[in-house]
Tab-separated table of C-alpha atoms in Angstrom:
chain	number	residue	atom	x	y	z
D	1	MET	CA	144.136	86.092	184.733
D	2	ILE	CA	145.014	82.877	186.544
D	3	ASN	CA	146.831	82.930	189.852
D	4	ASN	CA	150.166	81.223	190.457
D	5	LYS	CA	148.706	78.168	192.190
D	6	GLU	CA	146.318	77.567	189.281
D	7	LEU	CA	149.216	77.998	186.850
D	8	ILE	CA	151.261	75.383	188.706
D	9	ASN	CA	148.333	72.938	188.591
D	10	ILE	CA	147.771	73.540	184.872
D	11	ILE	CA	151.444	72.887	184.110
D	12	LYS	CA	151.548	69.756	186.260
D	13	ASN	CA	148.380	68.445	184.567
D	14	ILE	CA	149.758	69.104	181.068
D	15	TRP	CA	152.873	67.166	181.939
D	16	SER	CA	151.273	64.339	183.863
D	17	ASN	CA	152.401	61.093	182.205
D	18	ASN	CA	152.973	62.824	178.864
D	19	TYR	CA	156.719	63.235	178.550
D	20	THR	CA	157.200	64.913	175.174
D	21	ILE	CA	159.059	67.933	173.854
D	22	ASP	CA	155.689	69.544	173.064
D	23	THR	CA	154.496	69.292	176.671
D	24	VAL	CA	157.822	70.666	177.905
D	25	ARG	CA	157.494	73.573	175.477
D	26	SER	CA	153.855	74.179	176.498
D	27	ALA	CA	154.768	74.255	180.178
D	28	ALA	CA	157.582	76.753	179.574
D	29	GLU	CA	155.398	78.911	177.313
D	30	LEU	CA	152.632	79.072	179.915
D	31	LEU	CA	155.092	80.242	182.521
D	32	TYR	CA	156.836	82.604	180.131
D	33	SER	CA	153.569	84.210	178.995
D	34	LYS	CA	152.304	84.618	182.551
D	35	PHE	CA	155.262	86.842	183.317
D	36	GLU	CA	155.034	88.659	179.950
D	37	THR	CA	158.747	88.838	179.370
D	38	HIS	CA	160.630	89.872	176.256
D	39	GLY	CA	164.309	89.009	176.198
D	40	LYS	CA	165.964	88.012	179.453
D	41	VAL	CA	163.511	85.975	181.505
D	42	PRO	CA	163.216	87.125	185.152
D	43	ILE	CA	163.799	83.639	186.556
D	44	VAL	CA	164.345	84.880	190.123
D	45	ASP	CA	160.985	86.689	190.047
D	46	ILE	CA	159.272	83.609	188.621
D	47	VAL	CA	160.759	81.271	191.220
D	48	ASN	CA	159.849	83.660	194.044
D	49	ALA	CA	156.304	84.164	192.688
D	50	LEU	CA	155.808	80.390	192.759
D	51	GLY	CA	156.577	80.341	196.469
D	52	PHE	CA	160.253	79.397	196.566
D	53	LYS	CA	162.962	80.928	198.686
D	54	ILE	CA	166.335	81.083	196.950
D	55	TYR	CA	169.607	80.569	198.769
D	56	THR	CA	173.248	80.367	197.769
D	57	GLN	CA	175.696	77.941	199.287
D	58	ASP	CA	179.269	76.840	198.664
D	59	LEU	CA	178.830	73.485	196.921
D	60	PRO	CA	181.221	71.150	195.103
D	61	GLU	CA	182.221	72.440	191.668
D	62	ASN	CA	180.163	69.807	189.819
D	63	VAL	CA	176.938	70.638	191.729
D	64	GLY	CA	174.941	73.538	190.300
D	65	GLY	CA	172.401	73.513	193.101
D	66	TYR	CA	169.470	71.647	194.551
D	67	ILE	CA	165.777	71.835	195.324
D	68	ALA	CA	164.154	70.766	198.562
D	69	ILE	CA	160.427	70.587	199.193
D	70	GLY	CA	158.633	69.627	202.372
D	71	ASP	CA	160.339	68.489	205.572
D	72	LYS	CA	163.887	68.628	204.182
D	73	ALA	CA	163.420	72.270	203.237
D	74	ILE	CA	161.682	73.198	206.479
D	75	ASP	CA	164.392	71.508	208.558
D	76	LYS	CA	167.099	73.508	206.758
D	77	THR	CA	165.462	76.925	206.461
D	78	GLY	CA	161.985	77.080	207.932
D	79	HIS	CA	160.457	77.337	204.429
D	80	ASP	CA	158.660	74.493	202.674
D	81	LYS	CA	160.095	75.164	199.175
D	82	ILE	CA	163.705	76.172	198.542
D	83	ILE	CA	166.158	76.211	195.694
D	84	VAL	CA	169.834	76.514	196.534
D	85	VAL	CA	172.359	77.537	193.874
D	86	ASN	CA	176.097	77.101	194.033
D	87	ASN	CA	177.639	80.335	195.281
D	88	ASN	CA	180.759	79.538	193.231
D	89	SER	CA	178.910	79.180	189.913
D	90	LYS	CA	178.808	81.986	187.391
D	91	TYR	CA	175.641	84.082	187.253
D	92	ASN	CA	174.444	82.539	183.960
D	93	ARG	CA	174.912	79.039	185.371
D	94	GLN	CA	172.949	79.998	188.494
D	95	ARG	CA	170.050	81.166	186.310
D	96	PHE	CA	170.034	77.852	184.436
D	97	THR	CA	170.140	75.945	187.726
D	98	LEU	CA	167.111	77.899	189.021
D	99	ALA	CA	165.156	77.052	185.857
D	100	HIS	CA	166.282	73.415	185.997
D	101	GLU	CA	165.214	72.967	189.616
D	102	LEU	CA	161.927	74.765	188.969
D	103	GLY	CA	161.426	72.263	186.158
D	104	HIS	CA	161.715	69.436	188.661
D	105	TYR	CA	159.054	71.041	190.820
D	106	LEU	CA	156.660	71.527	187.920
D	107	LEU	CA	157.352	68.421	185.840
D	108	ASP	CA	158.936	65.703	187.963
D	109	PRO	CA	156.219	63.334	189.251
D	110	ASN	CA	158.244	62.813	192.430
D	111	ALA	CA	158.039	66.526	193.308
D	112	ARG	CA	154.502	67.088	194.495
D	113	ASP	CA	153.228	69.588	197.026
D	114	GLY	CA	153.321	68.161	200.502
D	115	ALA	CA	155.691	65.351	199.559
D	116	ALA	CA	159.290	65.480	200.694
D	117	PHE	CA	161.494	65.892	197.623
D	118	TYR	CA	165.159	66.568	197.057
D	119	ASP	CA	167.181	66.731	193.849
D	120	ALA	CA	170.716	67.986	193.194
D	121	PHE	CA	171.725	69.326	189.784
D	122	GLU	CA	175.147	67.892	189.015
D	123	ASP	CA	177.195	68.456	185.866
D	124	ASP	CA	178.095	64.804	185.610
D	125	GLU	CA	174.648	63.428	186.427
D	126	ASN	CA	173.161	60.739	184.264
D	127	ASN	CA	171.322	61.704	181.126
D	128	SER	CA	168.064	60.028	182.067
D	129	GLU	CA	164.970	60.917	180.072
D	130	MET	CA	163.701	62.995	182.998
D	131	GLU	CA	166.929	65.000	183.327
D	132	LEU	CA	167.041	65.648	179.591
D	133	MET	CA	163.414	66.855	179.659
D	134	ILE	CA	164.091	69.071	182.679
D	135	ASN	CA	167.105	70.592	180.920
D	136	ARG	CA	164.954	71.157	177.843
D	137	PHE	CA	162.331	72.881	180.007
D	138	ALA	CA	165.017	75.184	181.441
D	139	ALA	CA	166.195	76.044	177.913
D	140	GLU	CA	162.633	76.588	176.656
D	141	LEU	CA	161.949	78.903	179.588
D	142	LEU	CA	165.186	80.911	179.563
D	143	ILE	CA	165.701	80.975	175.783
D	144	PRO	CA	162.204	81.079	174.256
D	145	ALA	CA	162.314	80.060	170.599
D	146	PRO	CA	160.548	83.179	169.223
D	147	CYS	CA	162.974	85.499	171.051
D	148	PHE	CA	165.936	83.338	170.056
D	149	VAL	CA	164.996	83.486	166.361
D	150	GLU	CA	164.241	87.218	166.511
D	151	ARG	CA	167.580	87.997	168.143
D	152	TYR	CA	169.439	85.799	165.677
D	153	LYS	CA	167.829	87.467	162.657
D	154	ARG	CA	168.032	91.025	163.975
D	155	LYS	CA	171.739	90.757	164.648
D	156	SER	CA	172.464	89.102	161.259
D	157	MET	CA	174.265	86.435	163.204
D	158	HIS	CA	174.722	84.163	160.221
D	159	LYS	CA	177.571	86.543	159.305
D	160	LEU	CA	179.363	85.906	162.619
D	161	SER	CA	181.499	82.949	163.635
D	162	LYS	CA	179.752	80.232	165.659
D	163	TYR	CA	181.639	81.300	168.777
D	164	GLU	CA	180.556	84.945	168.309
D	165	GLN	CA	176.953	83.801	167.807
D	166	TYR	CA	176.985	81.672	170.943
D	167	LYS	CA	178.654	84.393	172.995
D	168	ASP	CA	176.224	87.125	171.906
D	169	LEU	CA	173.143	85.005	172.552
D	170	ALA	CA	174.472	83.715	175.880
D	171	GLU	CA	175.043	87.290	177.040
D	172	PHE	CA	171.638	88.455	175.764
D	173	PHE	CA	169.709	85.652	177.504
D	174	SER	CA	172.096	85.400	180.495
D	175	VAL	CA	172.600	81.670	180.085
D	176	PRO	CA	175.668	79.430	179.713
D	177	ILE	CA	177.153	79.216	176.221
D	178	THR	CA	176.542	75.447	176.247
D	179	SER	CA	172.788	76.131	176.584
D	180	VAL	CA	172.858	78.361	173.506
D	181	GLU	CA	174.849	75.761	171.591
D	182	ARG	CA	172.210	73.123	172.364
D	183	ARG	CA	169.422	75.569	171.534
D	184	PHE	CA	170.760	75.948	167.994
D	185	ASN	CA	169.970	72.251	167.494
D	186	GLU	CA	166.455	72.619	168.935
D	187	VAL	CA	165.174	75.767	167.212
D	188	ASP	CA	164.359	76.220	163.532
D	189	LEU	CA	165.999	79.528	162.590
D	190	ASN	CA	164.524	79.816	159.051
D	191	ILE	CA	167.467	82.011	158.051
D	192	ASN	CA	166.194	82.486	154.489
D	193	GLU	CA	163.035	84.355	155.531
């Protein structure tokens, strides 16, 4: 079994200069399989296992949180890798923010060990290719396609209203409803099987 540092290096090498949905999915699957989860992904455990300290802070409403690596993190907390989530955000939003910021650490070429890095996750931030990929990574990690499809089929969700489907899946995976809504467009449900 590979250790966490090796896992981080594998993920960063997969991603290096290859910005595709498949590499995002592969990175999330590697992380997901390492922690052998079924259902709700233990994002706090994953983030902690990869060497991050997690803090909460009162932040503006449109800021979900931020990541700091290197000197900026050490100056604030004494730790070299931190993720801060908005204390005023709902629990499901905090989980998505943790996965999003972890995605920056693993996939953003500007976030390398030893290099000072800072990124804030804002609701109204631009939809750059990098931010869209990082959001996709967070969704792939927190709502793995096989679990999503299994839950959908087991609950016979096609008989429920869209809102009831979104609500049930959001509660099951502990993610924002908007993440589930987007996931419906990303995952092939093969309802007829």
